[in-house]
Amino acid sequence: MSRLKALSLFSLLLSLSAVTVLGQSNGEVRLAVNGLATGSYTSGRVQVYYKGQWSNICNTGFGSYEANVICHQLGYDSADNHSFASVDSYGIDDHPTLLANVSCANNNLHIFQCSYEETFNCDDLNDVSVACSSTPVWTDPHQEHLRIIPSRYPSMGRLEIYLSGDWDTLCDNGFGEGEANTACRQLGYTYALDYNHISDMEGTGGRTTQYTCCSSSTDCIESCYCQDDDDTVDTTKRRKRIDLICTHDDDVTIECDFDEKEKEDAGTRDECDFTDRDRIIAIVLGSVFGTIGLIIVCVAACLLIFFCCC
């Protein structure tokens, strides 16, 4: 193990608790080349923010599913390939290698939805790298798909929603803790660390949309409904409307985080995609009403024949 890496490991062991730094949520991922990490890389050494510092992943058990989750978390559709330090060209950094035997399902959205083991015995040459596709994960969005237009890290930035063919920003009028937590869960995190408006993250085109009435237990923004005083669901769905009062000066920015104790609350890929459900409902209703219509026509024809014969 290199001297620099040993010092980093020693500093980690001195830390008794994880500290969240602005934009560095638990399980945040980034890619580095020759020890330099920036948000512009689509390929490089994988670094994960773990227990208050950046760390590497050992290649034991690391495969295509794990690489896909890393790339998805970074905002890309999938991984083109993955490798490790002894055979790739991304260099070796001075961060400790603390995660091994990472095992993901293909529908995971966040690296800490996956299982893993903590290690202190993985050589630098076994640190994993990924090369992500250049296709954004939101290239083929479903209705009410969410995305974060990131600032420095993928977990923090301007929140946008896909509605009727366009990406809209969300208005901060009526947007509170319930809405923020719901958005973060849909994106694969467990809760919102912060939500606000930051002037240099404002949108420049499109519409602003108001969403309200998300409860603390709602997993998808599509499922947020306002209620009347008598606790009955308001079928007008006041949660979803274009708010003419809002401008891009009111755009919501958000910072999501991940609590591993609540990992079951985090959303999975396509969990909030109700396209197939709506299509099935339309087909079923069409068949039902079509059958009812056919029965009515048959009954009417029979009655007509009966009265004519009489």
PDB file of N, CA and C in Angstrom, residues 225-295:
ATOM      1  N   TYR A 225     -51.163  13.766  -4.178  1.00  0.00           N
ATOM      2  CA  TYR A 225     -52.496  14.310  -4.388  1.00  0.00           C
ATOM      3  C   TYR A 225     -52.877  15.215  -3.225  1.00  0.00           C
ATOM      4  N   CYS A 226     -53.516  16.334  -3.544  1.00  0.00           N
ATOM      5  CA  CYS A 226     -54.035  17.206  -2.503  1.00  0.00           C
ATOM      6  C   CYS A 226     -55.328  16.635  -1.955  1.00  0.00           C
ATOM      7  N   GLN A 227     -55.658  17.029  -0.736  1.00  0.00           N
ATOM      8  CA  GLN A 227     -56.876  16.555  -0.106  1.00  0.00           C
ATOM      9  C   GLN A 227     -57.690  17.732   0.394  1.00  0.00           C
ATOM     10  N   ASP A 228     -59.032  17.549   0.382  1.00  0.00           N
ATOM     11  CA  ASP A 228     -59.919  18.554   0.960  1.00  0.00           C
ATOM     12  C   ASP A 228     -59.894  18.418   2.473  1.00  0.00           C
ATOM     13  N   ASP A 229     -60.607  19.296   3.136  1.00  0.00           N
ATOM     14  CA  ASP A 229     -60.640  19.268   4.596  1.00  0.00           C
ATOM     15  C   ASP A 229     -61.225  17.976   5.140  1.00  0.00           C
ATOM     16  N   ASP A 230     -62.078  17.308   4.348  1.00  0.00           N
ATOM     17  CA  ASP A 230     -62.689  16.067   4.823  1.00  0.00           C
ATOM     18  C   ASP A 230     -61.832  14.848   4.474  1.00  0.00           C
ATOM     19  N   ASP A 231     -60.568  15.100   4.051  1.00  0.00           N
ATOM     20  CA  ASP A 231     -59.601  14.037   3.774  1.00  0.00           C
ATOM     21  C   ASP A 231     -59.975  13.168   2.583  1.00  0.00           C
ATOM     22  N   THR A 232     -60.826  13.671   1.708  1.00  0.00           N
ATOM     23  CA  THR A 232     -61.104  12.924   0.481  1.00  0.00           C
ATOM     24  C   THR A 232     -60.165  13.416  -0.615  1.00  0.00           C
ATOM     25  N   VAL A 233     -59.793  12.533  -1.508  1.00  0.00           N
ATOM     26  CA  VAL A 233     -58.848  12.908  -2.558  1.00  0.00           C
ATOM     27  C   VAL A 233     -59.495  13.896  -3.514  1.00  0.00           C
ATOM     28  N   ASP A 234     -58.776  14.966  -3.790  1.00  0.00           N
ATOM     29  CA  ASP A 234     -59.252  15.970  -4.731  1.00  0.00           C
ATOM     30  C   ASP A 234     -58.957  15.474  -6.142  1.00  0.00           C
ATOM     31  N   THR A 235     -59.984  15.091  -6.876  1.00  0.00           N
ATOM     32  CA  THR A 235     -59.790  14.482  -8.189  1.00  0.00           C
ATOM     33  C   THR A 235     -59.295  15.479  -9.234  1.00  0.00           C
ATOM     34  N   THR A 236     -59.309  16.776  -8.913  1.00  0.00           N
ATOM     35  CA  THR A 236     -58.767  17.748  -9.860  1.00  0.00           C
ATOM     36  C   THR A 236     -57.244  17.746  -9.842  1.00  0.00           C
ATOM     37  N   LYS A 237     -56.649  17.035  -8.917  1.00  0.00           N
ATOM     38  CA  LYS A 237     -55.186  16.903  -8.838  1.00  0.00           C
ATOM     39  C   LYS A 237     -54.508  18.266  -8.891  1.00  0.00           C
ATOM     40  N   ARG A 238     -54.809  19.098  -7.894  1.00  0.00           N
ATOM     41  CA  ARG A 238     -54.266  20.444  -7.835  1.00  0.00           C
ATOM     42  C   ARG A 238     -52.734  20.436  -7.797  1.00  0.00           C
ATOM     43  N   ARG A 239     -52.159  19.293  -7.444  1.00  0.00           N
ATOM     44  CA  ARG A 239     -50.705  19.167  -7.361  1.00  0.00           C
ATOM     45  C   ARG A 239     -50.019  19.472  -8.678  1.00  0.00           C
ATOM     46  N   LYS A 240     -50.699  19.246  -9.809  1.00  0.00           N
ATOM     47  CA  LYS A 240     -50.042  19.322 -11.103  1.00  0.00           C
ATOM     48  C   LYS A 240     -50.694  20.393 -11.967  1.00  0.00           C
ATOM     49  N   ARG A 241     -50.063  21.551 -12.028  1.00  0.00           N
ATOM     50  CA  ARG A 241     -50.605  22.594 -12.878  1.00  0.00           C
ATOM     51  C   ARG A 241     -49.497  23.577 -13.222  1.00  0.00           C
ATOM     52  N   ILE A 242     -49.667  24.279 -14.296  1.00  0.00           N
ATOM     53  CA  ILE A 242     -48.736  25.330 -14.657  1.00  0.00           C
ATOM     54  C   ILE A 242     -49.080  26.562 -13.832  1.00  0.00           C
ATOM     55  N   ASP A 243     -48.115  27.054 -13.065  1.00  0.00           N
ATOM     56  CA  ASP A 243     -48.361  28.186 -12.178  1.00  0.00           C
ATOM     57  C   ASP A 243     -47.880  29.463 -12.867  1.00  0.00           C
ATOM     58  N   LEU A 244     -48.797  30.295 -13.298  1.00  0.00           N
ATOM     59  CA  LEU A 244     -48.442  31.493 -14.051  1.00  0.00           C
ATOM     60  C   LEU A 244     -47.744  32.526 -13.192  1.00  0.00           C
ATOM     61  N   ILE A 245     -47.838  32.385 -11.881  1.00  0.00           N
ATOM     62  CA  ILE A 245     -47.183  33.342 -10.982  1.00  0.00           C
ATOM     63  C   ILE A 245     -45.680  33.073 -10.913  1.00  0.00           C
ATOM     64  N   CYS A 246     -45.292  31.815 -11.091  1.00  0.00           N
ATOM     65  CA  CYS A 246     -43.888  31.431 -10.945  1.00  0.00           C
ATOM     66  C   CYS A 246     -43.076  31.831 -12.170  1.00  0.00           C
ATOM     67  N   THR A 247     -41.827  32.163 -11.921  1.00  0.00           N
ATOM     68  CA  THR A 247     -40.845  32.393 -12.972  1.00  0.00           C
ATOM     69  C   THR A 247     -39.618  31.567 -12.637  1.00  0.00           C
ATOM     70  N   HIS A 248     -38.604  31.634 -13.479  1.00  0.00           N
ATOM     71  CA  HIS A 248     -37.392  30.876 -13.193  1.00  0.00           C
ATOM     72  C   HIS A 248     -36.652  31.407 -11.964  1.00  0.00           C
ATOM     73  N   ASP A 249     -37.046  32.578 -11.487  1.00  0.00           N
ATOM     74  CA  ASP A 249     -36.493  33.058 -10.214  1.00  0.00           C
ATOM     75  C   ASP A 249     -36.987  32.210  -9.048  1.00  0.00           C
ATOM     76  N   ASP A 250     -38.024  31.409  -9.307  1.00  0.00           N
ATOM     77  CA  ASP A 250     -38.598  30.564  -8.252  1.00  0.00           C
ATOM     78  C   ASP A 250     -38.237  29.091  -8.418  1.00  0.00           C
ATOM     79  N   ASP A 251     -37.330  28.763  -9.330  1.00  0.00           N
ATOM     80  CA  ASP A 251     -36.981  27.361  -9.578  1.00  0.00           C
ATOM     81  C   ASP A 251     -36.415  26.684  -8.335  1.00  0.00           C
ATOM     82  N   VAL A 252     -36.865  25.449  -8.110  1.00  0.00           N
ATOM     83  CA  VAL A 252     -36.401  24.665  -6.958  1.00  0.00           C
ATOM     84  C   VAL A 252     -35.029  24.060  -7.241  1.00  0.00           C
ATOM     85  N   THR A 253     -34.135  24.194  -6.289  1.00  0.00           N
ATOM     86  CA  THR A 253     -32.889  23.426  -6.282  1.00  0.00           C
ATOM     87  C   THR A 253     -32.934  22.487  -5.088  1.00  0.00           C
ATOM     88  N   ILE A 254     -32.247  21.382  -5.209  1.00  0.00           N
ATOM     89  CA  ILE A 254     -32.381  20.336  -4.200  1.00  0.00           C
ATOM     90  C   ILE A 254     -31.053  19.639  -3.971  1.00  0.00           C
ATOM     91  N   GLU A 255     -30.849  19.142  -2.766  1.00  0.00           N
ATOM     92  CA  GLU A 255     -29.689  18.315  -2.460  1.00  0.00           C
ATOM     93  C   GLU A 255     -30.186  17.044  -1.776  1.00  0.00           C
ATOM     94  N   CYS A 256     -29.971  15.899  -2.410  1.00  0.00           N
ATOM     95  CA  CYS A 256     -30.447  14.621  -1.884  1.00  0.00           C
ATOM     96  C   CYS A 256     -29.327  13.896  -1.143  1.00  0.00           C
ATOM     97  N   ASP A 257     -29.713  13.042  -0.212  1.00  0.00           N
ATOM     98  CA  ASP A 257     -28.730  12.262   0.547  1.00  0.00           C
ATOM     99  C   ASP A 257     -29.250  10.843   0.720  1.00  0.00           C
ATOM    100  N   PHE A 258     -28.391   9.971   1.219  1.00  0.00           N
ATOM    101  CA  PHE A 258     -28.727   8.555   1.337  1.00  0.00           C
ATOM    102  C   PHE A 258     -28.397   8.060   2.740  1.00  0.00           C
ATOM    103  N   ASP A 259     -29.429   7.585   3.439  1.00  0.00           N
ATOM    104  CA  ASP A 259     -29.272   6.974   4.752  1.00  0.00           C
ATOM    105  C   ASP A 259     -29.374   5.465   4.581  1.00  0.00           C
ATOM    106  N   GLU A 260     -28.274   4.755   4.798  1.00  0.00           N
ATOM    107  CA  GLU A 260     -28.265   3.310   4.557  1.00  0.00           C
ATOM    108  C   GLU A 260     -29.236   2.556   5.458  1.00  0.00           C
ATOM    109  N   LYS A 261     -29.585   3.133   6.606  1.00  0.00           N
ATOM    110  CA  LYS A 261     -30.557   2.489   7.482  1.00  0.00           C
ATOM    111  C   LYS A 261     -31.961   2.526   6.885  1.00  0.00           C
ATOM    112  N   GLU A 262     -32.172   3.439   5.947  1.00  0.00           N
ATOM    113  CA  GLU A 262     -33.486   3.584   5.304  1.00  0.00           C
ATOM    114  C   GLU A 262     -33.417   3.222   3.829  1.00  0.00           C
ATOM    115  N   LYS A 263     -32.508   2.353   3.429  1.00  0.00           N
ATOM    116  CA  LYS A 263     -32.268   2.078   2.012  1.00  0.00           C
ATOM    117  C   LYS A 263     -33.486   1.520   1.287  1.00  0.00           C
ATOM    118  N   GLU A 264     -34.399   0.889   2.023  1.00  0.00           N
ATOM    119  CA  GLU A 264     -35.605   0.354   1.390  1.00  0.00           C
ATOM    120  C   GLU A 264     -36.525   1.461   0.901  1.00  0.00           C
ATOM    121  N   ASP A 265     -36.324   2.686   1.390  1.00  0.00           N
ATOM    122  CA  ASP A 265     -37.166   3.805   0.953  1.00  0.00           C
ATOM    123  C   ASP A 265     -36.746   4.354  -0.404  1.00  0.00           C
ATOM    124  N   ALA A 266     -35.521   4.053  -0.823  1.00  0.00           N
ATOM    125  CA  ALA A 266     -35.005   4.606  -2.075  1.00  0.00           C
ATOM    126  C   ALA A 266     -35.689   3.963  -3.276  1.00  0.00           C
ATOM    127  N   GLY A 267     -36.005   4.765  -4.264  1.00  0.00           N
ATOM    128  CA  GLY A 267     -36.672   4.266  -5.457  1.00  0.00           C
ATOM    129  C   GLY A 267     -35.736   3.475  -6.349  1.00  0.00           C
ATOM    130  N   THR A 268     -36.309   2.644  -7.211  1.00  0.00           N
ATOM    131  CA  THR A 268     -35.534   1.867  -8.170  1.00  0.00           C
ATOM    132  C   THR A 268     -35.889   2.317  -9.583  1.00  0.00           C
ATOM    133  N   ARG A 269     -35.075   1.915 -10.527  1.00  0.00           N
ATOM    134  CA  ARG A 269     -35.268   2.339 -11.906  1.00  0.00           C
ATOM    135  C   ARG A 269     -36.624   1.844 -12.422  1.00  0.00           C
ATOM    136  N   ASP A 270     -37.373   2.722 -13.033  1.00  0.00           N
ATOM    137  CA  ASP A 270     -38.694   2.459 -13.622  1.00  0.00           C
ATOM    138  C   ASP A 270     -39.787   2.227 -12.588  1.00  0.00           C
ATOM    139  N   GLU A 271     -39.468   2.362 -11.288  1.00  0.00           N
ATOM    140  CA  GLU A 271     -40.512   2.174 -10.268  1.00  0.00           C
ATOM    141  C   GLU A 271     -41.630   3.197 -10.431  1.00  0.00           C
ATOM    142  N   CYS A 272     -41.281   4.410 -10.859  1.00  0.00           N
ATOM    143  CA  CYS A 272     -42.278   5.467 -11.008  1.00  0.00           C
ATOM    144  C   CYS A 272     -42.692   5.676 -12.459  1.00  0.00           C
ATOM    145  N   ASP A 273     -42.361   4.718 -13.312  1.00  0.00           N
ATOM    146  CA  ASP A 273     -42.792   4.769 -14.709  1.00  0.00           C
ATOM    147  C   ASP A 273     -44.113   4.020 -14.825  1.00  0.00           C
ATOM    148  N   PHE A 274     -45.203   4.778 -14.926  1.00  0.00           N
ATOM    149  CA  PHE A 274     -46.539   4.182 -14.966  1.00  0.00           C
ATOM    150  C   PHE A 274     -47.080   4.096 -16.396  1.00  0.00           C
ATOM    151  N   THR A 275     -46.181   4.215 -17.367  1.00  0.00           N
ATOM    152  CA  THR A 275     -46.614   4.189 -18.768  1.00  0.00           C
ATOM    153  C   THR A 275     -47.318   2.886 -19.104  1.00  0.00           C
ATOM    154  N   ASP A 276     -46.715   1.751 -18.750  1.00  0.00           N
ATOM    155  CA  ASP A 276     -47.321   0.450 -19.052  1.00  0.00           C
ATOM    156  C   ASP A 276     -48.637   0.266 -18.303  1.00  0.00           C
ATOM    157  N   ARG A 277     -48.650   0.723 -17.051  1.00  0.00           N
ATOM    158  CA  ARG A 277     -49.882   0.617 -16.270  1.00  0.00           C
ATOM    159  C   ARG A 277     -51.011   1.380 -16.935  1.00  0.00           C
ATOM    160  N   ASP A 278     -50.727   2.620 -17.345  1.00  0.00           N
ATOM    161  CA  ASP A 278     -51.758   3.443 -17.980  1.00  0.00           C
ATOM    162  C   ASP A 278     -52.194   2.841 -19.310  1.00  0.00           C
ATOM    163  N   ARG A 279     -51.223   2.247 -20.038  1.00  0.00           N
ATOM    164  CA  ARG A 279     -51.559   1.621 -21.311  1.00  0.00           C
ATOM    165  C   ARG A 279     -52.476   0.413 -21.094  1.00  0.00           C
ATOM    166  N   ILE A 280     -52.159  -0.383 -20.073  1.00  0.00           N
ATOM    167  CA  ILE A 280     -52.977  -1.561 -19.768  1.00  0.00           C
ATOM    168  C   ILE A 280     -54.389  -1.146 -19.346  1.00  0.00           C
ATOM    169  N   ILE A 281     -54.463  -0.099 -18.520  1.00  0.00           N
ATOM    170  CA  ILE A 281     -55.773   0.391 -18.081  1.00  0.00           C
ATOM    171  C   ILE A 281     -56.591   0.854 -19.284  1.00  0.00           C
ATOM    172  N   ALA A 282     -55.926   1.563 -20.204  1.00  0.00           N
ATOM    173  CA  ALA A 282     -56.645   2.040 -21.397  1.00  0.00           C
ATOM    174  C   ALA A 282     -57.142   0.878 -22.241  1.00  0.00           C
ATOM    175  N   ILE A 283     -56.311  -0.160 -22.393  1.00  0.00           N
ATOM    176  CA  ILE A 283     -56.708  -1.329 -23.177  1.00  0.00           C
ATOM    177  C   ILE A 283     -57.888  -2.052 -22.515  1.00  0.00           C
ATOM    178  N   VAL A 284     -57.782  -2.228 -21.179  1.00  0.00           N
ATOM    179  CA  VAL A 284     -58.842  -2.927 -20.452  1.00  0.00           C
ATOM    180  C   VAL A 284     -60.153  -2.150 -20.533  1.00  0.00           C
ATOM    181  N   LEU A 285     -60.073  -0.830 -20.289  1.00  0.00           N
ATOM    182  CA  LEU A 285     -61.288  -0.020 -20.348  1.00  0.00           C
ATOM    183  C   LEU A 285     -61.876  -0.011 -21.757  1.00  0.00           C
ATOM    184  N   GLY A 286     -60.981   0.054 -22.756  1.00  0.00           N
ATOM    185  CA  GLY A 286     -61.464   0.015 -24.131  1.00  0.00           C
ATOM    186  C   GLY A 286     -62.182  -1.283 -24.435  1.00  0.00           C
ATOM    187  N   SER A 287     -61.627  -2.395 -23.946  1.00  0.00           N
ATOM    188  CA  SER A 287     -62.254  -3.703 -24.174  1.00  0.00           C
ATOM    189  C   SER A 287     -63.587  -3.807 -23.456  1.00  0.00           C
ATOM    190  N   VAL A 288     -63.614  -3.297 -22.202  1.00  0.00           N
ATOM    191  CA  VAL A 288     -64.852  -3.370 -21.423  1.00  0.00           C
ATOM    192  C   VAL A 288     -65.958  -2.566 -22.093  1.00  0.00           C
ATOM    193  N   PHE A 289     -65.642  -1.297 -22.438  1.00  0.00           N
ATOM    194  CA  PHE A 289     -66.669  -0.450 -23.054  1.00  0.00           C
ATOM    195  C   PHE A 289     -67.038  -0.957 -24.447  1.00  0.00           C
ATOM    196  N   GLY A 290     -66.053  -1.527 -25.145  1.00  0.00           N
ATOM    197  CA  GLY A 290     -66.358  -2.102 -26.452  1.00  0.00           C
ATOM    198  C   GLY A 290     -67.307  -3.273 -26.333  1.00  0.00           C
ATOM    199  N   THR A 291     -67.081  -4.118 -25.325  1.00  0.00           N
ATOM    200  CA  THR A 291     -67.957  -5.276 -25.093  1.00  0.00           C
ATOM    201  C   THR A 291     -69.355  -4.829 -24.693  1.00  0.00           C
ATOM    202  N   ILE A 292     -69.409  -3.809 -23.810  1.00  0.00           N
ATOM    203  CA  ILE A 292     -70.712  -3.287 -23.388  1.00  0.00           C
ATOM    204  C   ILE A 292     -71.471  -2.720 -24.591  1.00  0.00           C
ATOM    205  N   GLY A 293     -70.739  -1.986 -25.444  1.00  0.00           N
ATOM    206  CA  GLY A 293     -71.368  -1.420 -26.632  1.00  0.00           C
ATOM    207  C   GLY A 293     -71.910  -2.504 -27.555  1.00  0.00           C
ATOM    208  N   LEU A 294     -71.146  -3.588 -27.722  1.00  0.00           N
ATOM    209  CA  LEU A 294     -71.581  -4.693 -28.573  1.00  0.00           C
ATOM    210  C   LEU A 294     -72.821  -5.364 -27.998  1.00  0.00           C
ATOM    211  N   ILE A 295     -72.849  -5.525 -26.683  1.00  0.00           N
ATOM    212  CA  ILE A 295     -74.025  -6.140 -26.039  1.00  0.00           C
ATOM    213  C   ILE A 295     -75.262  -5.273 -26.257  1.00  0.00           C
TER     214      ILE A 295
END
